[in-house]
Short mmCIF file of C-alpha atoms in Angstrom, two decimals:
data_model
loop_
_atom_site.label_atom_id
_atom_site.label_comp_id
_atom_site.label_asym_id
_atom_site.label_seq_id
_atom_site.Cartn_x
_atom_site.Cartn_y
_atom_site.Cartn_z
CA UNK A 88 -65.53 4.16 -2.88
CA UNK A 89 -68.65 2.32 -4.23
CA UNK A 90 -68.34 -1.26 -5.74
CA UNK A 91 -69.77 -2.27 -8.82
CA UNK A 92 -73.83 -2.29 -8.45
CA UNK A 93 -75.98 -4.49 -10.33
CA UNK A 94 -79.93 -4.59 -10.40
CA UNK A 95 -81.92 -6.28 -10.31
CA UNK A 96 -80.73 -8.81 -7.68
CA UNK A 97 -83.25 -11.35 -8.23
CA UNK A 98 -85.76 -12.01 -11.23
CA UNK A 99 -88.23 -14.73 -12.91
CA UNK A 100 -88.90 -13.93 -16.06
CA UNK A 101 -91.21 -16.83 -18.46
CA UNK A 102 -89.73 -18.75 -21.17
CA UNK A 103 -90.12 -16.01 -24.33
CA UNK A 104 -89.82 -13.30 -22.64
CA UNK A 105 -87.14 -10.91 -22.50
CA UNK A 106 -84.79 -9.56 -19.57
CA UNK A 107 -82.72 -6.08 -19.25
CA UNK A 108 -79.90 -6.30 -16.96
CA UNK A 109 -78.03 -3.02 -15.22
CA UNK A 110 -74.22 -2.53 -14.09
CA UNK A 111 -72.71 0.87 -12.61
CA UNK A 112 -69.12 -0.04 -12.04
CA UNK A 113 -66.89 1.37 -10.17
CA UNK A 114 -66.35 5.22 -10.19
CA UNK A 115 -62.97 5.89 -12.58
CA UNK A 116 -63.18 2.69 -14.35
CA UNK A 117 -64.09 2.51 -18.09
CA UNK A 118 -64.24 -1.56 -18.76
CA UNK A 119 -67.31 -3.07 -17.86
CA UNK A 120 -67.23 -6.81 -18.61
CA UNK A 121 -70.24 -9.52 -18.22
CA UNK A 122 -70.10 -13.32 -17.27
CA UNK A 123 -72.70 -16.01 -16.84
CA UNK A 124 -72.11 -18.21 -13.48
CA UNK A 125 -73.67 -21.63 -13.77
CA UNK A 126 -73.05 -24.77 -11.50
CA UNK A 127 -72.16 -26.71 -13.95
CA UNK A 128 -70.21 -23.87 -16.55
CA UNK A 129 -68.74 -22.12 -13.94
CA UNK A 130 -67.71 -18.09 -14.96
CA UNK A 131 -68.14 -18.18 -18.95
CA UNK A 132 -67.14 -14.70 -20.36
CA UNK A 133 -70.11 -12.79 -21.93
CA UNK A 134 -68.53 -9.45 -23.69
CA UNK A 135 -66.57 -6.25 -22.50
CA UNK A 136 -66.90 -3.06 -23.33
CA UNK A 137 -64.36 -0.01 -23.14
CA UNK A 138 -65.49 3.40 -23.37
CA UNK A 139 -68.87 2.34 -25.05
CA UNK A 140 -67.17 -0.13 -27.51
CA UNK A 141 -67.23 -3.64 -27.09
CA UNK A 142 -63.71 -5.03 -27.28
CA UNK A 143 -64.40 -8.61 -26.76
CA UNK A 144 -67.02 -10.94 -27.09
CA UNK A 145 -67.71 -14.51 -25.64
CA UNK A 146 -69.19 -17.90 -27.40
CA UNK A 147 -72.52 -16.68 -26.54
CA UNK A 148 -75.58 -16.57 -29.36
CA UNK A 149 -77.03 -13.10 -30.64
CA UNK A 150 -79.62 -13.67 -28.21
CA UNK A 151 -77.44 -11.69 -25.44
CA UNK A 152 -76.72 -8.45 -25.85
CA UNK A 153 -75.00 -5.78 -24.05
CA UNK A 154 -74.23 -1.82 -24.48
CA UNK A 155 -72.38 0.94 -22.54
CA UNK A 156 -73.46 4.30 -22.25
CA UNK A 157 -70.58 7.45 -21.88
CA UNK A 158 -70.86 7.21 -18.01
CA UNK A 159 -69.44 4.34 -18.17
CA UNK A 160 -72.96 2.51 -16.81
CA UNK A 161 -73.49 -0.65 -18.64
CA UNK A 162 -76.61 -2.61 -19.79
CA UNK A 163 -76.63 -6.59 -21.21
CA UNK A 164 -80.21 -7.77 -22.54
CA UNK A 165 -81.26 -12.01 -23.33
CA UNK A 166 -83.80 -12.22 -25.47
CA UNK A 167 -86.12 -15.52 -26.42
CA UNK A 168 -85.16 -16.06 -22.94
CA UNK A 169 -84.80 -19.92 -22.62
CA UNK A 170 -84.93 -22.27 -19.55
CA UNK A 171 -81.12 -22.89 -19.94
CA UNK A 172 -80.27 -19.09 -19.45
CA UNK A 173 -80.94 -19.19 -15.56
CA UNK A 174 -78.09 -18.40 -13.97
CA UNK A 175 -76.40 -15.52 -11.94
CA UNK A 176 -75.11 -12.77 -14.24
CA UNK A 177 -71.98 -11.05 -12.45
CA UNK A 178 -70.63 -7.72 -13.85
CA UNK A 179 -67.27 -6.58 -13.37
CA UNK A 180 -65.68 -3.38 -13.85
CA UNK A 181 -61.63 -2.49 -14.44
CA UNK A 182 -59.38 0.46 -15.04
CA UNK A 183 -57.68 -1.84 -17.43
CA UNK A 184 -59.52 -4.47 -18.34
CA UNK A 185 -57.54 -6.89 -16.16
CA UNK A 186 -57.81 -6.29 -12.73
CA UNK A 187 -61.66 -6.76 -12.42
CA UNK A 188 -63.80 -6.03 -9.79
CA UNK A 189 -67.45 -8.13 -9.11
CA UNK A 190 -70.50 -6.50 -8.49
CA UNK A 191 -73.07 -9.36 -6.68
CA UNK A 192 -74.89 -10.54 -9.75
CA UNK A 193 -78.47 -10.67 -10.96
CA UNK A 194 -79.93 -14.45 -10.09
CA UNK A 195 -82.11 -14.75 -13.15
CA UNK A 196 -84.53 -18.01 -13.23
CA UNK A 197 -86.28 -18.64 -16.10
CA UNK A 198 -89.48 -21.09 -15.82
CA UNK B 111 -57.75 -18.27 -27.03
CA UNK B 112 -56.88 -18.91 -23.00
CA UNK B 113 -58.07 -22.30 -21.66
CA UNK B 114 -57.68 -23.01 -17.30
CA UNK B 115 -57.05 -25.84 -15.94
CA UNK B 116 -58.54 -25.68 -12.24
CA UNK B 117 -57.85 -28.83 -9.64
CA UNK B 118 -58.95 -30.04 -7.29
CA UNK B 119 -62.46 -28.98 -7.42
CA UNK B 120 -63.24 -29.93 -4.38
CA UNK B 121 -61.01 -29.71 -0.93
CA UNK B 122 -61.87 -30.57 2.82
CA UNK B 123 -59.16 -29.87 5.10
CA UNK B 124 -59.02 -29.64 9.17
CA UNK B 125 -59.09 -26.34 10.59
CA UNK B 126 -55.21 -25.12 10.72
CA UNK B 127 -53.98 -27.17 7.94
CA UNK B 128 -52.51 -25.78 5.04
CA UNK B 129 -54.63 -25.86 1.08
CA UNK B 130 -53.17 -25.78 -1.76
CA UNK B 131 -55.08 -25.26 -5.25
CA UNK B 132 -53.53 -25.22 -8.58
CA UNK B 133 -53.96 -23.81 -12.16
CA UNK B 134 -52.30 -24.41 -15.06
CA UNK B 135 -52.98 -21.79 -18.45
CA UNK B 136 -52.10 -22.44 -21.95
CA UNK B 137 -51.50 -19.35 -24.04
CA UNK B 138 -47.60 -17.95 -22.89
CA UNK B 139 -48.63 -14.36 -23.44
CA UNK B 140 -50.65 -14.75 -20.35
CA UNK B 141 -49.12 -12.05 -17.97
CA UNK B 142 -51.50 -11.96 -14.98
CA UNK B 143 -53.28 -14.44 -12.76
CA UNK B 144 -55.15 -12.75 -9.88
CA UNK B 145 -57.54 -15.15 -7.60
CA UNK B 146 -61.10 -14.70 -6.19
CA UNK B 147 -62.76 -16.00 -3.26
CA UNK B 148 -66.49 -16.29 -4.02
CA UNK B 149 -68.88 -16.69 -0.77
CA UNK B 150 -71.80 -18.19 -0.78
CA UNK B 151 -75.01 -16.06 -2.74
CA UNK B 152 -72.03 -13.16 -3.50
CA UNK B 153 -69.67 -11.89 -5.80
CA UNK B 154 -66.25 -13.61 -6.88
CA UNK B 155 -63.65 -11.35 -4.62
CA UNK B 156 -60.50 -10.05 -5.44
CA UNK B 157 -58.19 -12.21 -3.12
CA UNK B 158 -54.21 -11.85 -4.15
CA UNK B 159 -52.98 -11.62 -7.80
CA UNK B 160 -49.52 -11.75 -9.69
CA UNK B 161 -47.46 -10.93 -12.50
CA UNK B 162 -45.51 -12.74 -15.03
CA UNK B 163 -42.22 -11.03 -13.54
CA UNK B 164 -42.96 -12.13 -10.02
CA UNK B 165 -42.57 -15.82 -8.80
CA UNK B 166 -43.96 -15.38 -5.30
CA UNK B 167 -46.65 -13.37 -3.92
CA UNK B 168 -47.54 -13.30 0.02
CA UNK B 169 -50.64 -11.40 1.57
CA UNK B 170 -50.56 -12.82 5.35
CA UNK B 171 -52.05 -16.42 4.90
CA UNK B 172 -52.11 -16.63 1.75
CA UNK B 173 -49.71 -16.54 -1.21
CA UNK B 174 -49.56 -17.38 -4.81
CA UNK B 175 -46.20 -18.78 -6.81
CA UNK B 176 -46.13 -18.65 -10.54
CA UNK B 177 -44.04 -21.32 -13.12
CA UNK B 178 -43.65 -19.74 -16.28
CA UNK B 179 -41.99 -22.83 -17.68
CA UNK B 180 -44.52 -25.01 -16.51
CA UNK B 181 -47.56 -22.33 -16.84
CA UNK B 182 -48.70 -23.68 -13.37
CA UNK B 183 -49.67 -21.04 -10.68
CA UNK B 184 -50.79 -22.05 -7.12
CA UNK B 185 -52.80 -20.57 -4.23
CA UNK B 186 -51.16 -21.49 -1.01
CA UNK B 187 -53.63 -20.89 1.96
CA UNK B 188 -51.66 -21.72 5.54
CA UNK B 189 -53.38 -21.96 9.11
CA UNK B 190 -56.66 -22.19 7.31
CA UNK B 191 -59.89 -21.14 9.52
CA UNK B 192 -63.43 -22.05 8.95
CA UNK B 193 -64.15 -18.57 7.35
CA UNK B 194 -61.96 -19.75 4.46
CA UNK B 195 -64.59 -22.22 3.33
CA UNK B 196 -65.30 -20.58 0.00
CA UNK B 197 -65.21 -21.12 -3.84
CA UNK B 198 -61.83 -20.41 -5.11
CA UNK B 199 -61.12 -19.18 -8.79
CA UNK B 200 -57.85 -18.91 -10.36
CA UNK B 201 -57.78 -16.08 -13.81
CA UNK B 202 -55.72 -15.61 -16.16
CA UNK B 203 -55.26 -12.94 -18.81
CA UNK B 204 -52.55 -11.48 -21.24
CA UNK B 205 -52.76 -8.06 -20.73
CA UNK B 206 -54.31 -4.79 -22.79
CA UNK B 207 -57.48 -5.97 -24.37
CA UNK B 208 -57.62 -10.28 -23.72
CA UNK B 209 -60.52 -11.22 -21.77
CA UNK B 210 -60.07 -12.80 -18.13
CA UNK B 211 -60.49 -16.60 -18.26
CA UNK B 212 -61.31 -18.70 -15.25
CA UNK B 213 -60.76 -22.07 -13.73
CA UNK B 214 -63.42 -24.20 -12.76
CA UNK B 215 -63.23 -23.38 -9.43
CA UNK B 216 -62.52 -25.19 -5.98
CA UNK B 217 -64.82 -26.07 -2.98
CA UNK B 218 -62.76 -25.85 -0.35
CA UNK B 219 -64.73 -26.64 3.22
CA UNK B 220 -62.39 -26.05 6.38
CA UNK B 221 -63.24 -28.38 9.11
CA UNK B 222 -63.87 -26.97 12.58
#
């Protein structure tokens, strides 16, 4: 069985600018939750969505985004990106919403 | 909501020793605490998890014991081996829709 895929693996993006991130998770599961992995933050919850509704959302400002289309696939967008945003951007996907699975993250660096 | 408490967040032990990390959660509706193992420029992995109805977990050389009372839970890694050098992450969560919140995490370097 396939993990949970995320692309890109690695970006730069410029201060401004804004970034499109992509998660397929697992095949069978319907949550699809985000987190942002910093050294100093370690894994701060971003938002989950269940069958293309988000059920729970993190202390995070407007400026990140995310959506889930019907199969399941799942997108989260920053935008004003800002130099404070680099990080690695892990997506997990569950059955239930508990027992989550990581896919290997998207390193975003912002300069 | 859920707030971890994750110590010690750093750990050096000699090869073949025993490590021991520990968590402690605040909200009591908190009904499952799995653990991941994240290696260096990868993923957080699924290592061993547990319930609120189970005390004691075991998976080989590693296990995981839950206090309710106390809202601790520990990992427990014995004969450790230099390919246990990892970042460890304790979760918790209460079930249905509640988010997963993590510890800090813990360095722990094994010592050839």
């Amino acid at each position: 069985k396939a993990g949970v895929t995320q692309t890109p693996r690695y970006l730069i993006k410029t201060r401004g600018q804004q970034v499109t991130l992509s998660c397929s998770p697992i095949s069978g599961h319907r949550s699809v939750s985000w987190y942002q992995q910093t050294p100093g933050q370690g894994l701060q919850f971003l938002f989950e969505y269940f069958s293309e509704t988000q059920r729970n959302k993190g202390n995070f400002p407007g400026r990140f985004s995310g959506r889930q289309f019907s199969n399941s696939r799942s997108e989260m967008n920053v935008s004003t990106l800002e130099l404070g945003d680099s990080a690695l951007y892990l997506c997990a996907s569950s059955v239930d919403g508990n027992t989550i699975y990581f896919g290997e993250g998207s390193w975003l660096t912002v300069v | 909501g859920e707030n971890v408490e994750q110590h010690p967040s750093t750990l050096s032990v000699q090869e073949g020793d025993s490590a021991v990390i520990k968590c402690t959660y605040s909200d009591s509706a908190s009904n499952y605490f799995p653990w991941y193992k994240q290696e260096l420029g990868k993923g957080p992995q699924l290592i061993i998890d547990i319930r609120s109805n189970v005390g004691e977990k075991k998976d080989q050389r590693i296990a995981v014991t839950l206090n309710k009372t106390a809202k601790h839970f520990s990992l427990h890694i014995t004969e450790t081996q230099p390919e246990d050098s990892a970042v460890y992450f304790c979760a918790a969560s209460g079930g249905g829709y509640q988010k997963v919140t993590f510890g800090i995490g813990t360095k722990l370097q094994v010592i050839p």
